[in-house]
Amino acid sequence: MGVFLIFGGSKHRLVSTDTVYELQYADDAALPSHSPLDLQENLNTLADAYRRAGLIINTKKTEILSPIQHSFPSSQLSFTVHGDVLNTTHQFTYLGSILSSDSDLTNEIQQRVKLASSAFGRLANRVFFNRNLTVSTKVAVYKAICLSILLCRCESWIPYRRHIKALEAYHVCCLQSILGIRWWHRKTHTEIRETCKIESVELLLLQRQRLPCCLLSGELQLGQRPVGRPKLRYSDHIKSVLRKCNITESQLEAHAEDRVLWVTCATGLKNLAAAAEQAASGRRARRHAAATATPAGPVCPHCGRICASDFGLRSHLHVHL
């Protein structure tokens, strides 16, 4: 499969220089290139190498992923293999993950939620709604199947807050279904997770993400990021997580070399969870205070209604005329 990517980077860092010519997995291949000309040359070279080995590239399953932030003439975006013209797309499913030309994770999150919802529905009557099973058994099945599908390949995700909220909404909805809780029960998300003895999606996501050194400290030598606010990189996301967990970036590699000090990550996640719960409690308290606060303002002398302002009082007095 041919994948046309133009990478962006900034200043060079002191890391090892590796040249990636081809990314292969089983019978799939991805070809990253910096320009349309380079990609066509790589395609020709790969096709010749496969031909000598007795292999043929399936052009019907091969597509070109073109970044939308770079504009090229349509003639430059025409690629061929064995004389067959390849299709150009802005969204491509590779190894079960959806790759977008704008590097947006929204479609991938929606697809993960759909697949997890389908698995939850298939097991609902026999497992999750079965009164003969305990809550711990239901949660164990939910974690083993639904959460595994929901967070599949999340190690390389760069989620924004809207993505975390979408995952958390699905997570809480499933837990409510398992416990048989409805909205009129007035159970907070914290109480639901404590009853099920399970963490939030954000913590589950961070537990699955790895911190490879080459991704934290490495950057591409060529290319530049677009004008305006650029999209988050994986290193930006990991550094933000480290700040939230109160983990010093400079000491991370030293801690990772010692298995005894691996508790640093667990402690950081606990701190993050405690801060998130405290922030949620603060928001909930402010909402309740605003809902129960006694309104202050001018009072109608006829019916005793409290108005928000003098203008509102004058408008309300027309009712009593």
mmCIF file of C-alpha atoms in Angstrom:
data_model
loop_
_atom_site.group_PDB
_atom_site.id
_atom_site.type_symbol
_atom_site.label_atom_id
_atom_site.label_comp_id
_atom_site.label_asym_id
_atom_site.label_seq_id
_atom_site.Cartn_x
_atom_site.Cartn_y
_atom_site.Cartn_z
ATOM 1 C CA MET A 1 0.000 0.000 0.000
ATOM 2 C CA GLY A 2 1.314 3.429 -0.853
ATOM 3 C CA VAL A 3 0.863 6.222 1.640
ATOM 4 C CA PHE A 4 1.868 9.731 0.632
ATOM 5 C CA LEU A 5 2.877 11.810 3.666
ATOM 6 C CA ILE A 6 4.732 15.086 4.015
ATOM 7 C CA PHE A 7 6.222 15.336 7.439
ATOM 8 C CA GLY A 8 6.841 18.555 9.342
ATOM 9 C CA GLY A 9 9.585 19.236 11.828
ATOM 10 C CA SER A 10 11.553 22.039 13.392
ATOM 11 C CA LYS A 11 15.086 22.363 14.642
ATOM 12 C CA HIS A 12 17.449 19.415 14.580
ATOM 13 C CA ARG A 13 18.252 17.625 17.807
ATOM 14 C CA LEU A 14 21.188 15.491 18.862
ATOM 15 C CA VAL A 15 19.722 12.059 18.198
ATOM 16 C CA SER A 16 20.679 9.181 15.947
ATOM 17 C CA THR A 17 19.830 9.635 12.277
ATOM 18 C CA ASP A 18 17.701 6.847 10.783
ATOM 19 C CA THR A 19 16.486 6.718 7.192
ATOM 20 C CA VAL A 20 13.124 4.994 6.795
ATOM 21 C CA TYR A 21 12.585 3.654 3.295
ATOM 22 C CA GLU A 22 9.647 1.340 3.860
ATOM 23 C CA LEU A 23 7.290 0.331 6.678
ATOM 24 C CA GLN A 24 6.032 -3.205 6.141
ATOM 25 C CA TYR A 25 3.757 -5.395 8.202
ATOM 26 C CA ALA A 26 2.631 -8.796 6.892
ATOM 27 C CA ASP A 27 1.386 -8.105 3.354
ATOM 28 C CA ASP A 28 0.842 -4.354 3.953
ATOM 29 C CA ALA A 29 3.356 -1.596 3.293
ATOM 30 C CA ALA A 30 3.450 2.149 3.877
ATOM 31 C CA LEU A 31 5.734 4.461 1.905
ATOM 32 C CA PRO A 32 6.344 7.875 3.526
ATOM 33 C CA SER A 33 7.776 10.508 1.187
ATOM 34 C CA HIS A 34 8.551 14.210 1.291
ATOM 35 C CA SER A 35 7.347 15.061 -2.206
ATOM 36 C CA PRO A 36 5.234 13.553 -4.997
ATOM 37 C CA LEU A 37 8.353 12.909 -7.108
ATOM 38 C CA ASP A 38 10.031 10.991 -4.295
ATOM 39 C CA LEU A 39 6.923 8.882 -3.770
ATOM 40 C CA GLN A 40 6.710 7.912 -7.441
ATOM 41 C CA GLU A 41 10.389 6.911 -7.418
ATOM 42 C CA ASN A 42 9.825 4.822 -4.281
ATOM 43 C CA LEU A 43 6.830 3.144 -5.882
ATOM 44 C CA ASN A 44 8.843 2.256 -8.989
ATOM 45 C CA THR A 45 11.704 0.879 -6.913
ATOM 46 C CA LEU A 46 9.361 -1.161 -4.721
ATOM 47 C CA ALA A 47 7.436 -2.526 -7.694
ATOM 48 C CA ASP A 48 10.681 -3.641 -9.373
ATOM 49 C CA ALA A 49 11.904 -5.303 -6.171
ATOM 50 C CA TYR A 50 8.614 -7.160 -5.729
ATOM 51 C CA ARG A 51 8.571 -8.191 -9.376
ATOM 52 C CA ARG A 52 12.007 -9.790 -9.056
ATOM 53 C CA ALA A 53 10.739 -11.675 -6.003
ATOM 54 C CA GLY A 54 7.664 -12.890 -7.872
ATOM 55 C CA LEU A 55 5.249 -10.567 -6.068
ATOM 56 C CA ILE A 56 2.699 -8.169 -7.560
ATOM 57 C CA ILE A 57 1.331 -5.016 -5.914
ATOM 58 C CA ASN A 58 -2.471 -4.978 -5.734
ATOM 59 C CA THR A 59 -3.246 -1.546 -7.179
ATOM 60 C CA LYS A 60 -6.947 -1.824 -6.284
ATOM 61 C CA LYS A 61 -6.077 -1.905 -2.565
ATOM 62 C CA THR A 62 -3.333 0.721 -2.826
ATOM 63 C CA GLU A 63 -4.243 4.349 -2.206
ATOM 64 C CA ILE A 64 -2.436 7.655 -1.827
ATOM 65 C CA LEU A 65 -3.006 9.674 1.336
ATOM 66 C CA SER A 66 -2.386 13.299 0.430
ATOM 67 C CA PRO A 67 -2.072 15.961 3.166
ATOM 68 C CA ILE A 68 -4.641 18.730 2.712
ATOM 69 C CA GLN A 69 -2.413 21.417 4.218
ATOM 70 C CA HIS A 70 -0.129 21.213 1.175
ATOM 71 C CA SER A 71 -1.464 22.174 -2.227
ATOM 72 C CA PHE A 72 -0.024 20.496 -5.327
ATOM 73 C CA PRO A 73 -1.221 20.553 -8.908
ATOM 74 C CA SER A 74 -3.438 17.610 -9.788
ATOM 75 C CA SER A 75 -0.821 16.433 -12.280
ATOM 76 C CA GLN A 76 1.711 15.972 -9.468
ATOM 77 C CA LEU A 77 -0.740 13.886 -7.412
ATOM 78 C CA SER A 78 -1.143 11.231 -10.114
ATOM 79 C CA PHE A 79 0.798 8.074 -9.235
ATOM 80 C CA THR A 80 1.052 4.831 -11.157
ATOM 81 C CA VAL A 81 2.180 1.276 -10.499
ATOM 82 C CA HIS A 82 2.592 -1.068 -13.480
ATOM 83 C CA GLY A 83 0.769 1.548 -15.550
ATOM 84 C CA ASP A 84 -2.299 1.556 -13.259
ATOM 85 C CA VAL A 85 -3.288 4.910 -11.734
ATOM 86 C CA LEU A 86 -3.662 4.834 -7.944
ATOM 87 C CA ASN A 87 -6.579 6.476 -6.148
ATOM 88 C CA THR A 88 -5.944 9.558 -3.999
ATOM 89 C CA THR A 89 -7.854 9.816 -0.730
ATOM 90 C CA HIS A 90 -7.932 11.942 2.418
ATOM 91 C CA GLN A 91 -8.845 9.052 4.725
ATOM 92 C CA PHE A 92 -7.400 5.571 4.771
ATOM 93 C CA THR A 93 -7.810 2.530 7.025
ATOM 94 C CA TYR A 94 -4.410 0.987 7.725
ATOM 95 C CA LEU A 95 -4.013 -1.990 10.099
ATOM 96 C CA GLY A 96 -7.437 -1.289 11.586
ATOM 97 C CA SER A 97 -6.760 2.398 12.303
ATOM 98 C CA ILE A 98 -8.168 5.324 10.360
ATOM 99 C CA LEU A 99 -5.482 7.669 9.026
ATOM 100 C CA SER A 100 -6.671 11.149 8.010
ATOM 101 C CA SER A 101 -4.905 13.686 5.875
ATOM 102 C CA ASP A 102 -5.454 16.369 8.527
ATOM 103 C CA SER A 103 -4.166 14.086 11.333
ATOM 104 C CA ASP A 104 -7.489 14.438 13.146
ATOM 105 C CA LEU A 105 -8.379 11.712 15.637
ATOM 106 C CA THR A 106 -12.144 12.321 15.586
ATOM 107 C CA ASN A 107 -12.986 9.660 12.988
ATOM 108 C CA GLU A 108 -10.811 7.107 14.752
ATOM 109 C CA ILE A 109 -12.507 7.815 18.105
ATOM 110 C CA GLN A 110 -15.963 7.513 16.544
ATOM 111 C CA GLN A 111 -15.010 4.207 14.925
ATOM 112 C CA ARG A 112 -13.629 2.863 18.225
ATOM 113 C CA VAL A 113 -16.835 3.835 20.042
ATOM 114 C CA LYS A 114 -18.981 2.132 17.373
ATOM 115 C CA LEU A 115 -16.991 -1.098 17.564
ATOM 116 C CA ALA A 116 -17.038 -1.119 21.367
ATOM 117 C CA SER A 117 -20.790 -0.389 21.385
ATOM 118 C CA SER A 118 -21.366 -3.288 19.020
ATOM 119 C CA ALA A 119 -19.425 -5.645 21.313
ATOM 120 C CA PHE A 120 -21.317 -4.340 24.352
ATOM 121 C CA GLY A 121 -24.656 -4.917 22.606
ATOM 122 C CA ARG A 122 -23.799 -8.503 21.684
ATOM 123 C CA LEU A 123 -22.966 -9.300 25.314
ATOM 124 C CA ALA A 124 -25.694 -7.189 26.929
ATOM 125 C CA ASN A 125 -28.406 -9.802 27.487
ATOM 126 C CA ARG A 126 -26.146 -12.695 28.416
ATOM 127 C CA VAL A 127 -23.622 -10.817 30.557
ATOM 128 C CA PHE A 128 -24.237 -7.170 31.409
ATOM 129 C CA PHE A 129 -28.008 -7.442 32.013
ATOM 130 C CA ASN A 130 -27.798 -10.898 33.562
ATOM 131 C CA ARG A 131 -28.950 -10.707 37.186
ATOM 132 C CA ASN A 132 -27.229 -13.973 38.059
ATOM 133 C CA LEU A 133 -23.773 -12.412 37.575
ATOM 134 C CA THR A 134 -22.062 -10.128 40.044
ATOM 135 C CA VAL A 135 -21.032 -6.581 39.221
ATOM 136 C CA SER A 136 -17.343 -7.505 39.478
ATOM 137 C CA THR A 137 -17.784 -10.247 36.854
ATOM 138 C CA LYS A 138 -19.604 -7.896 34.505
ATOM 139 C CA VAL A 139 -16.928 -5.217 34.913
ATOM 140 C CA ALA A 140 -14.185 -7.781 34.299
ATOM 141 C CA VAL A 141 -15.830 -8.796 31.009
ATOM 142 C CA TYR A 142 -16.341 -5.140 30.105
ATOM 143 C CA LYS A 143 -12.668 -4.368 30.714
ATOM 144 C CA ALA A 144 -11.460 -7.432 28.834
ATOM 145 C CA ILE A 145 -13.600 -6.936 25.718
ATOM 146 C CA CYS A 146 -15.237 -3.525 25.393
ATOM 147 C CA LEU A 147 -12.408 -1.423 26.807
ATOM 148 C CA SER A 148 -9.832 -3.409 24.836
ATOM 149 C CA ILE A 149 -11.720 -2.606 21.643
ATOM 150 C CA LEU A 150 -12.309 1.019 22.652
ATOM 151 C CA LEU A 151 -8.636 1.713 23.421
ATOM 152 C CA CYS A 152 -7.132 -0.516 20.746
ATOM 153 C CA ARG A 153 -3.967 1.061 19.283
ATOM 154 C CA CYS A 154 -4.275 4.033 21.603
ATOM 155 C CA GLU A 155 -0.529 4.000 22.294
ATOM 156 C CA SER A 156 0.089 6.472 19.477
ATOM 157 C CA TRP A 157 -3.019 8.631 19.963
ATOM 158 C CA ILE A 158 -2.724 12.376 20.449
ATOM 159 C CA PRO A 159 -6.122 13.115 22.020
ATOM 160 C CA TYR A 160 -7.619 16.523 22.636
ATOM 161 C CA ARG A 161 -10.037 17.273 25.465
ATOM 162 C CA ARG A 162 -13.058 16.709 23.178
ATOM 163 C CA HIS A 163 -11.810 13.195 22.422
ATOM 164 C CA ILE A 164 -11.372 12.414 26.119
ATOM 165 C CA LYS A 165 -14.914 13.654 26.809
ATOM 166 C CA ALA A 166 -16.357 11.458 24.050
ATOM 167 C CA LEU A 167 -14.574 8.376 25.392
ATOM 168 C CA GLU A 168 -15.535 9.200 28.974
ATOM 169 C CA ALA A 169 -19.203 9.645 28.001
ATOM 170 C CA TYR A 170 -19.283 6.192 26.431
ATOM 171 C CA HIS A 171 -17.397 4.706 29.403
ATOM 172 C CA VAL A 172 -19.838 6.106 31.970
ATOM 173 C CA CYS A 173 -22.852 5.134 29.852
ATOM 174 C CA CYS A 174 -21.692 1.505 29.813
ATOM 175 C CA LEU A 175 -21.078 1.497 33.566
ATOM 176 C CA GLN A 176 -24.551 2.954 34.154
ATOM 177 C CA SER A 177 -26.058 0.164 32.055
ATOM 178 C CA ILE A 178 -24.113 -2.466 33.993
ATOM 179 C CA LEU A 179 -25.269 -1.071 37.345
ATOM 180 C CA GLY A 180 -28.809 -0.362 36.163
ATOM 181 C CA ILE A 181 -28.490 3.330 37.040
ATOM 182 C CA ARG A 182 -30.695 5.954 35.414
ATOM 183 C CA TRP A 183 -30.443 9.721 35.401
ATOM 184 C CA TRP A 184 -33.014 10.172 38.169
ATOM 185 C CA HIS A 185 -30.798 8.234 40.590
ATOM 186 C CA ARG A 186 -28.514 11.285 40.718
ATOM 187 C CA LYS A 187 -25.274 9.294 40.850
ATOM 188 C CA THR A 188 -22.076 11.167 40.030
ATOM 189 C CA HIS A 189 -19.441 9.739 37.722
ATOM 190 C CA THR A 190 -17.080 9.371 40.662
ATOM 191 C CA GLU A 191 -19.596 7.279 42.603
ATOM 192 C CA ILE A 192 -20.254 5.094 39.558
ATOM 193 C CA ARG A 193 -16.554 4.401 38.995
ATOM 194 C CA GLU A 194 -16.003 3.701 42.689
ATOM 195 C CA THR A 195 -18.878 1.201 42.698
ATOM 196 C CA CYS A 196 -17.422 -0.595 39.675
ATOM 197 C CA LYS A 197 -13.852 -0.218 41.004
ATOM 198 C CA ILE A 198 -12.576 1.082 37.681
ATOM 199 C CA GLU A 199 -10.618 4.155 36.620
ATOM 200 C CA SER A 200 -11.628 6.903 34.235
ATOM 201 C CA VAL A 201 -10.906 6.589 30.531
ATOM 202 C CA GLU A 202 -8.184 9.220 30.715
ATOM 203 C CA LEU A 203 -6.218 7.164 33.233
ATOM 204 C CA LEU A 204 -6.796 3.938 31.321
ATOM 205 C CA LEU A 205 -5.569 5.675 28.183
ATOM 206 C CA LEU A 206 -2.420 6.990 29.839
ATOM 207 C CA GLN A 207 -1.641 3.589 31.342
ATOM 208 C CA ARG A 208 -1.537 2.096 27.862
ATOM 209 C CA GLN A 209 0.635 4.753 26.276
ATOM 210 C CA ARG A 210 4.373 4.197 26.128
ATOM 211 C CA LEU A 211 7.173 6.749 26.281
ATOM 212 C CA PRO A 212 9.780 5.765 23.677
ATOM 213 C CA CYS A 213 12.806 8.026 23.782
ATOM 214 C CA CYS A 214 13.038 8.415 20.003
ATOM 215 C CA LEU A 215 9.529 9.898 19.874
ATOM 216 C CA LEU A 216 10.131 12.201 22.830
ATOM 217 C CA SER A 217 13.415 13.700 21.668
ATOM 218 C CA GLY A 218 13.511 13.091 17.914
ATOM 219 C CA GLU A 219 12.343 15.388 15.137
ATOM 220 C CA LEU A 220 12.548 15.312 11.380
ATOM 221 C CA GLN A 221 15.307 17.306 9.743
ATOM 222 C CA LEU A 222 13.225 18.515 6.782
ATOM 223 C CA GLY A 223 9.889 20.276 6.556
ATOM 224 C CA GLN A 224 8.122 22.911 8.608
ATOM 225 C CA ARG A 225 4.885 23.160 10.533
ATOM 226 C CA PRO A 226 2.003 25.176 9.006
ATOM 227 C CA VAL A 227 1.205 28.771 9.922
ATOM 228 C CA GLY A 228 -1.163 29.312 12.837
ATOM 229 C CA ARG A 229 -1.719 27.040 15.776
ATOM 230 C CA PRO A 230 -0.280 23.672 14.711
ATOM 231 C CA LYS A 231 -1.752 20.364 15.743
ATOM 232 C CA LEU A 232 -0.313 18.620 18.764
ATOM 233 C CA ARG A 233 2.528 16.194 18.203
ATOM 234 C CA TYR A 234 2.963 12.985 20.153
ATOM 235 C CA SER A 235 5.852 14.517 22.087
ATOM 236 C CA ASP A 236 3.691 17.545 22.983
ATOM 237 C CA HIS A 237 0.983 15.238 24.309
ATOM 238 C CA ILE A 238 3.407 13.167 26.390
ATOM 239 C CA LYS A 239 5.065 16.254 27.864
ATOM 240 C CA SER A 240 1.644 17.621 28.804
ATOM 241 C CA VAL A 241 0.828 14.337 30.535
ATOM 242 C CA LEU A 242 4.116 14.459 32.434
ATOM 243 C CA ARG A 243 3.280 17.951 33.695
ATOM 244 C CA LYS A 244 -0.167 16.815 34.825
ATOM 245 C CA CYS A 245 1.380 13.854 36.656
ATOM 246 C CA ASN A 246 4.068 16.024 38.304
ATOM 247 C CA ILE A 247 6.838 13.991 36.643
ATOM 248 C CA THR A 248 10.006 15.838 35.659
ATOM 249 C CA GLU A 249 10.856 15.249 32.014
ATOM 250 C CA SER A 250 14.609 15.380 32.609
ATOM 251 C CA GLN A 251 14.400 12.593 35.210
ATOM 252 C CA LEU A 252 12.092 10.313 33.250
ATOM 253 C CA GLU A 253 14.831 8.350 31.468
ATOM 254 C CA ALA A 254 16.723 7.778 34.714
ATOM 255 C CA HIS A 255 13.576 6.512 36.416
ATOM 256 C CA ALA A 256 12.724 4.231 33.484
ATOM 257 C CA GLU A 257 16.128 2.502 33.671
ATOM 258 C CA ASP A 258 15.480 1.382 37.258
ATOM 259 C CA ARG A 259 12.566 -1.038 37.740
ATOM 260 C CA VAL A 260 12.338 -0.063 41.405
ATOM 261 C CA LEU A 261 11.563 3.542 40.450
ATOM 262 C CA TRP A 262 8.814 2.592 38.009
ATOM 263 C CA VAL A 263 6.372 3.476 40.783
ATOM 264 C CA THR A 264 6.943 7.079 39.674
ATOM 265 C CA CYS A 265 4.471 6.601 36.825
ATOM 266 C CA ALA A 266 1.916 4.928 39.091
ATOM 267 C CA THR A 267 2.243 7.730 41.634
ATOM 268 C CA GLY A 268 1.895 10.332 38.884
ATOM 269 C CA LEU A 269 -1.298 8.694 37.619
ATOM 270 C CA LYS A 270 -2.699 8.659 41.151
ATOM 271 C CA ASN A 271 -1.935 12.363 41.478
ATOM 272 C CA LEU A 272 -3.614 13.012 38.146
ATOM 273 C CA ALA A 273 -6.686 11.029 39.198
ATOM 274 C CA ALA A 274 -6.901 12.866 42.524
ATOM 275 C CA ALA A 275 -6.600 16.252 40.806
ATOM 276 C CA ALA A 276 -9.275 15.305 38.254
ATOM 277 C CA GLU A 277 -11.678 14.149 40.983
ATOM 278 C CA GLN A 278 -11.049 17.301 42.990
ATOM 279 C CA ALA A 279 -11.707 19.488 39.950
ATOM 280 C CA ALA A 280 -14.933 17.568 39.207
ATOM 281 C CA SER A 281 -16.061 17.994 42.816
ATOM 282 C CA GLY A 282 -15.351 21.733 42.612
ATOM 283 C CA ARG A 283 -17.381 22.103 39.414
ATOM 284 C CA ARG A 284 -20.225 20.102 40.927
ATOM 285 C CA ALA A 285 -20.195 22.238 44.078
ATOM 286 C CA ARG A 286 -20.296 25.447 42.033
ATOM 287 C CA ARG A 287 -23.252 24.169 40.012
ATOM 288 C CA HIS A 288 -25.164 23.249 43.150
ATOM 289 C CA ALA A 289 -24.360 26.587 44.761
ATOM 290 C CA ALA A 290 -25.604 28.458 41.706
ATOM 291 C CA ALA A 291 -28.788 26.366 41.595
ATOM 292 C CA THR A 292 -29.621 26.817 45.279
ATOM 293 C CA ALA A 293 -28.527 30.432 45.634
ATOM 294 C CA THR A 294 -31.239 32.917 46.600
ATOM 295 C CA PRO A 295 -31.739 35.378 43.768
ATOM 296 C CA ALA A 296 -31.074 39.008 44.646
ATOM 297 C CA GLY A 297 -32.835 41.898 42.970
ATOM 298 C CA PRO A 298 -35.835 44.252 43.125
ATOM 299 C CA VAL A 299 -39.068 42.717 44.462
ATOM 300 C CA CYS A 300 -42.469 43.214 42.897
ATOM 301 C CA PRO A 301 -44.738 44.985 45.435
ATOM 302 C CA HIS A 302 -47.833 43.141 44.143
ATOM 303 C CA CYS A 303 -46.823 39.465 43.940
ATOM 304 C CA GLY A 304 -43.410 39.410 45.617
ATOM 305 C CA ARG A 305 -41.570 38.136 42.552
ATOM 306 C CA ILE A 306 -37.825 38.796 42.569
ATOM 307 C CA CYS A 307 -36.592 40.344 39.330
ATOM 308 C CA ALA A 308 -33.055 40.344 38.068
ATOM 309 C CA SER A 309 -32.880 44.105 37.444
ATOM 310 C CA ASP A 310 -34.876 47.304 37.616
ATOM 311 C CA PHE A 311 -35.667 47.019 33.949
ATOM 312 C CA GLY A 312 -37.035 43.519 34.554
ATOM 313 C CA LEU A 313 -39.185 44.840 37.397
ATOM 314 C CA ARG A 314 -40.644 47.573 35.171
ATOM 315 C CA SER A 315 -41.429 44.988 32.502
ATOM 316 C CA HIS A 316 -43.025 42.699 35.052
ATOM 317 C CA LEU A 317 -45.252 45.485 36.469
ATOM 318 C CA HIS A 318 -47.109 45.599 33.146
ATOM 319 C CA VAL A 319 -48.656 42.245 34.150
ATOM 320 C CA HIS A 320 -50.460 43.891 37.056
ATOM 321 C CA LEU A 321 -51.886 46.817 35.032
#
